[in-house]
Amino acid sequence: MTSVPLTEDHALVTAFAPAGAPEVAVGVVLERPGPQATAVTTIARSIIQAALS
């Protein structure tokens, strides 16, 4: 079976922090991440932690 270009799934997350009074908003998109799709949340968390530190 061959893959049709640009038809694979993508991983997307948007987040903001802190919850009570947001100072940071982040959007992360991973194109065709395959089995690493869950990495999108780790990346967003790292960006937010860096922005708030």
PDB file of N, CA and C in Angstrom:
ATOM      1  N   MET A   1       0.848  -1.177   0.000  1.00  0.00           N
ATOM      2  CA  MET A   1       0.000   0.000   0.000  1.00  0.00           C
ATOM      3  C   MET A   1       0.891   1.236   0.000  1.00  0.00           C
ATOM      4  N   THR A   2       0.590   2.181  -0.843  1.00  0.00           N
ATOM      5  CA  THR A   2       1.349   3.424  -0.881  1.00  0.00           C
ATOM      6  C   THR A   2       0.548   4.541  -0.227  1.00  0.00           C
ATOM      7  N   SER A   3       1.254   5.506   0.292  1.00  0.00           N
ATOM      8  CA  SER A   3       0.610   6.637   0.955  1.00  0.00           C
ATOM      9  C   SER A   3       0.388   7.767  -0.037  1.00  0.00           C
ATOM     10  N   VAL A   4      -0.752   8.394   0.067  1.00  0.00           N
ATOM     11  CA  VAL A   4      -1.044   9.555  -0.768  1.00  0.00           C
ATOM     12  C   VAL A   4      -0.486  10.773  -0.046  1.00  0.00           C
ATOM     13  N   PRO A   5       0.368  11.555  -0.695  1.00  0.00           N
ATOM     14  CA  PRO A   5       0.963  12.717  -0.032  1.00  0.00           C
ATOM     15  C   PRO A   5      -0.084  13.665   0.544  1.00  0.00           C
ATOM     16  N   LEU A   6       0.232  14.215   1.679  1.00  0.00           N
ATOM     17  CA  LEU A   6      -0.572  15.229   2.365  1.00  0.00           C
ATOM     18  C   LEU A   6      -1.913  14.709   2.874  1.00  0.00           C
ATOM     19  N   THR A   7      -2.054  13.397   3.056  1.00  0.00           N
ATOM     20  CA  THR A   7      -3.301  12.878   3.595  1.00  0.00           C
ATOM     21  C   THR A   7      -3.125  12.252   4.972  1.00  0.00           C
ATOM     22  N   GLU A   8      -1.897  12.227   5.494  1.00  0.00           N
ATOM     23  CA  GLU A   8      -1.665  11.646   6.802  1.00  0.00           C
ATOM     24  C   GLU A   8      -2.213  12.572   7.880  1.00  0.00           C
ATOM     25  N   ASP A   9      -2.444  12.017   9.070  1.00  0.00           N
ATOM     26  CA  ASP A   9      -2.940  12.805  10.188  1.00  0.00           C
ATOM     27  C   ASP A   9      -1.878  13.766  10.708  1.00  0.00           C
ATOM     28  N   HIS A  10      -2.364  14.811  11.360  1.00  0.00           N
ATOM     29  CA  HIS A  10      -1.491  15.782  11.998  1.00  0.00           C
ATOM     30  C   HIS A  10      -1.859  15.834  13.477  1.00  0.00           C
ATOM     31  N   ALA A  11      -0.957  16.371  14.292  1.00  0.00           N
ATOM     32  CA  ALA A  11      -1.230  16.549  15.720  1.00  0.00           C
ATOM     33  C   ALA A  11      -1.277  18.047  15.988  1.00  0.00           C
ATOM     34  N   LEU A  12      -2.304  18.496  16.702  1.00  0.00           N
ATOM     35  CA  LEU A  12      -2.508  19.920  16.969  1.00  0.00           C
ATOM     36  C   LEU A  12      -2.938  20.103  18.411  1.00  0.00           C
ATOM     37  N   VAL A  13      -2.361  21.117  19.072  1.00  0.00           N
ATOM     38  CA  VAL A  13      -2.801  21.468  20.418  1.00  0.00           C
ATOM     39  C   VAL A  13      -2.698  22.980  20.582  1.00  0.00           C
ATOM     40  N   THR A  14      -3.676  23.548  21.271  1.00  0.00           N
ATOM     41  CA  THR A  14      -3.586  24.939  21.702  1.00  0.00           C
ATOM     42  C   THR A  14      -3.714  24.935  23.212  1.00  0.00           C
ATOM     43  N   ALA A  15      -2.983  25.834  23.860  1.00  0.00           N
ATOM     44  CA  ALA A  15      -2.985  25.867  25.324  1.00  0.00           C
ATOM     45  C   ALA A  15      -2.705  27.280  25.801  1.00  0.00           C
ATOM     46  N   PHE A  16      -3.100  27.549  27.041  1.00  0.00           N
ATOM     47  CA  PHE A  16      -2.788  28.836  27.650  1.00  0.00           C
ATOM     48  C   PHE A  16      -2.501  28.609  29.126  1.00  0.00           C
ATOM     49  N   ALA A  17      -1.803  29.573  29.734  1.00  0.00           N
ATOM     50  CA  ALA A  17      -1.445  29.444  31.150  1.00  0.00           C
ATOM     51  C   ALA A  17      -1.100  30.813  31.709  1.00  0.00           C
ATOM     52  N   PRO A  18      -1.232  30.989  32.985  1.00  0.00           N
ATOM     53  CA  PRO A  18      -1.937  30.126  33.926  1.00  0.00           C
ATOM     54  C   PRO A  18      -3.443  30.184  33.695  1.00  0.00           C
ATOM     55  N   ALA A  19      -4.126  29.179  34.194  1.00  0.00           N
ATOM     56  CA  ALA A  19      -5.552  29.024  33.894  1.00  0.00           C
ATOM     57  C   ALA A  19      -6.397  30.187  34.392  1.00  0.00           C
ATOM     58  N   GLY A  20      -6.102  30.719  35.574  1.00  0.00           N
ATOM     59  CA  GLY A  20      -6.916  31.775  36.167  1.00  0.00           C
ATOM     60  C   GLY A  20      -6.754  33.137  35.518  1.00  0.00           C
ATOM     61  N   ALA A  21      -5.565  33.425  35.038  1.00  0.00           N
ATOM     62  CA  ALA A  21      -5.267  34.726  34.423  1.00  0.00           C
ATOM     63  C   ALA A  21      -4.210  34.512  33.338  1.00  0.00           C
ATOM     64  N   PRO A  22      -4.625  34.057  32.167  1.00  0.00           N
ATOM     65  CA  PRO A  22      -3.673  33.688  31.116  1.00  0.00           C
ATOM     66  C   PRO A  22      -2.707  34.806  30.731  1.00  0.00           C
ATOM     67  N   GLU A  23      -1.439  34.422  30.643  1.00  0.00           N
ATOM     68  CA  GLU A  23      -0.379  35.331  30.191  1.00  0.00           C
ATOM     69  C   GLU A  23       0.276  34.817  28.918  1.00  0.00           C
ATOM     70  N   VAL A  24       0.145  33.527  28.663  1.00  0.00           N
ATOM     71  CA  VAL A  24       0.814  32.876  27.544  1.00  0.00           C
ATOM     72  C   VAL A  24      -0.198  32.008  26.792  1.00  0.00           C
ATOM     73  N   ALA A  25      -0.189  32.107  25.473  1.00  0.00           N
ATOM     74  CA  ALA A  25      -0.987  31.216  24.628  1.00  0.00           C
ATOM     75  C   ALA A  25      -0.054  30.561  23.615  1.00  0.00           C
ATOM     76  N   VAL A  26      -0.252  29.277  23.387  1.00  0.00           N
ATOM     77  CA  VAL A  26       0.643  28.510  22.518  1.00  0.00           C
ATOM     78  C   VAL A  26      -0.201  27.651  21.578  1.00  0.00           C
ATOM     79  N   GLY A  27       0.229  27.561  20.343  1.00  0.00           N
ATOM     80  CA  GLY A  27      -0.348  26.629  19.386  1.00  0.00           C
ATOM     81  C   GLY A  27       0.778  25.823  18.763  1.00  0.00           C
ATOM     82  N   VAL A  28       0.658  24.511  18.751  1.00  0.00           N
ATOM     83  CA  VAL A  28       1.700  23.640  18.201  1.00  0.00           C
ATOM     84  C   VAL A  28       1.055  22.688  17.190  1.00  0.00           C
ATOM     85  N   VAL A  29       1.670  22.566  16.023  1.00  0.00           N
ATOM     86  CA  VAL A  29       1.214  21.645  14.988  1.00  0.00           C
ATOM     87  C   VAL A  29       2.386  20.765  14.577  1.00  0.00           C
ATOM     88  N   LEU A  30       2.162  19.462  14.578  1.00  0.00           N
ATOM     89  CA  LEU A  30       3.145  18.522  14.050  1.00  0.00           C
ATOM     90  C   LEU A  30       2.534  17.899  12.804  1.00  0.00           C
ATOM     91  N   GLU A  31       3.175  18.088  11.682  1.00  0.00           N
ATOM     92  CA  GLU A  31       2.676  17.517  10.434  1.00  0.00           C
ATOM     93  C   GLU A  31       3.166  16.084  10.284  1.00  0.00           C
ATOM     94  N   ARG A  32       2.229  15.199  10.069  1.00  0.00           N
ATOM     95  CA  ARG A  32       2.522  13.772   9.864  1.00  0.00           C
ATOM     96  C   ARG A  32       3.497  13.220  10.910  1.00  0.00           C
ATOM     97  N   PRO A  33       3.149  13.303  12.211  1.00  0.00           N
ATOM     98  CA  PRO A  33       4.076  12.883  13.257  1.00  0.00           C
ATOM     99  C   PRO A  33       4.163  11.372  13.450  1.00  0.00           C
ATOM    100  N   GLY A  34       3.260  10.621  12.838  1.00  0.00           N
ATOM    101  CA  GLY A  34       3.284   9.166  13.018  1.00  0.00           C
ATOM    102  C   GLY A  34       3.098   8.802  14.483  1.00  0.00           C
ATOM    103  N   PRO A  35       3.888   7.852  14.973  1.00  0.00           N
ATOM    104  CA  PRO A  35       3.722   7.396  16.351  1.00  0.00           C
ATOM    105  C   PRO A  35       4.148   8.435  17.400  1.00  0.00           C
ATOM    106  N   GLN A  36       4.763   9.525  16.992  1.00  0.00           N
ATOM    107  CA  GLN A  36       5.184  10.571  17.926  1.00  0.00           C
ATOM    108  C   GLN A  36       4.126  11.655  18.102  1.00  0.00           C
ATOM    109  N   ALA A  37       2.896  11.407  17.745  1.00  0.00           N
ATOM    110  CA  ALA A  37       1.842  12.417  17.819  1.00  0.00           C
ATOM    111  C   ALA A  37       1.664  12.973  19.226  1.00  0.00           C
ATOM    112  N   THR A  38       1.867  12.149  20.239  1.00  0.00           N
ATOM    113  CA  THR A  38       1.687  12.631  21.615  1.00  0.00           C
ATOM    114  C   THR A  38       2.762  13.629  22.029  1.00  0.00           C
ATOM    115  N   ALA A  39       3.818  13.754  21.264  1.00  0.00           N
ATOM    116  CA  ALA A  39       4.869  14.727  21.572  1.00  0.00           C
ATOM    117  C   ALA A  39       4.360  16.161  21.498  1.00  0.00           C
ATOM    118  N   VAL A  40       3.257  16.387  20.829  1.00  0.00           N
ATOM    119  CA  VAL A  40       2.724  17.740  20.673  1.00  0.00           C
ATOM    120  C   VAL A  40       2.442  18.371  22.046  1.00  0.00           C
ATOM    121  N   THR A  41       1.941  17.594  22.998  1.00  0.00           N
ATOM    122  CA  THR A  41       1.652  18.152  24.325  1.00  0.00           C
ATOM    123  C   THR A  41       2.933  18.440  25.095  1.00  0.00           C
ATOM    124  N   THR A  42       3.933  17.594  24.946  1.00  0.00           N
ATOM    125  CA  THR A  42       5.219  17.820  25.607  1.00  0.00           C
ATOM    126  C   THR A  42       5.864  19.100  25.092  1.00  0.00           C
ATOM    127  N   ILE A  43       5.777  19.328  23.805  1.00  0.00           N
ATOM    128  CA  ILE A  43       6.348  20.535  23.206  1.00  0.00           C
ATOM    129  C   ILE A  43       5.616  21.769  23.723  1.00  0.00           C
ATOM    130  N   ALA A  44       4.293  21.736  23.724  1.00  0.00           N
ATOM    131  CA  ALA A  44       3.520  22.879  24.213  1.00  0.00           C
ATOM    132  C   ALA A  44       3.835  23.173  25.678  1.00  0.00           C
ATOM    133  N   ARG A  45       3.918  22.132  26.496  1.00  0.00           N
ATOM    134  CA  ARG A  45       4.234  22.302  27.912  1.00  0.00           C
ATOM    135  C   ARG A  45       5.611  22.951  28.092  1.00  0.00           C
ATOM    136  N   SER A  46       6.585  22.500  27.332  1.00  0.00           N
ATOM    137  CA  SER A  46       7.939  23.056  27.427  1.00  0.00           C
ATOM    138  C   SER A  46       7.970  24.537  27.054  1.00  0.00           C
ATOM    139  N   ILE A  47       7.229  24.906  26.026  1.00  0.00           N
ATOM    140  CA  ILE A  47       7.175  26.308  25.601  1.00  0.00           C
ATOM    141  C   ILE A  47       6.544  27.158  26.690  1.00  0.00           C
ATOM    142  N   ILE A  48       5.433  26.686  27.247  1.00  0.00           N
ATOM    143  CA  ILE A  48       4.757  27.449  28.309  1.00  0.00           C
ATOM    144  C   ILE A  48       5.643  27.589  29.540  1.00  0.00           C
ATOM    145  N   GLN A  49       6.299  26.504  29.943  1.00  0.00           N
ATOM    146  CA  GLN A  49       7.197  26.573  31.103  1.00  0.00           C
ATOM    147  C   GLN A  49       8.327  27.567  30.868  1.00  0.00           C
ATOM    148  N   ALA A  50       8.891  27.580  29.680  1.00  0.00           N
ATOM    149  CA  ALA A  50       9.973  28.519  29.376  1.00  0.00           C
ATOM    150  C   ALA A  50       9.469  29.957  29.378  1.00  0.00           C
ATOM    151  N   ALA A  51       8.280  30.167  28.850  1.00  0.00           N
ATOM    152  CA  ALA A  51       7.734  31.526  28.785  1.00  0.00           C
ATOM    153  C   ALA A  51       7.380  32.077  30.171  1.00  0.00           C
ATOM    154  N   LEU A  52       6.996  31.199  31.074  1.00  0.00           N
ATOM    155  CA  LEU A  52       6.603  31.650  32.399  1.00  0.00           C
ATOM    156  C   LEU A  52       7.757  31.690  33.403  1.00  0.00           C
ATOM    157  N   SER A  53       8.900  31.182  33.014  1.00  0.00           N
ATOM    158  CA  SER A  53      10.038  31.169  33.954  1.00  0.00           C
ATOM    159  C   SER A  53      10.873  32.424  33.842  1.00  0.00           C
TER     160      SER A  53
END
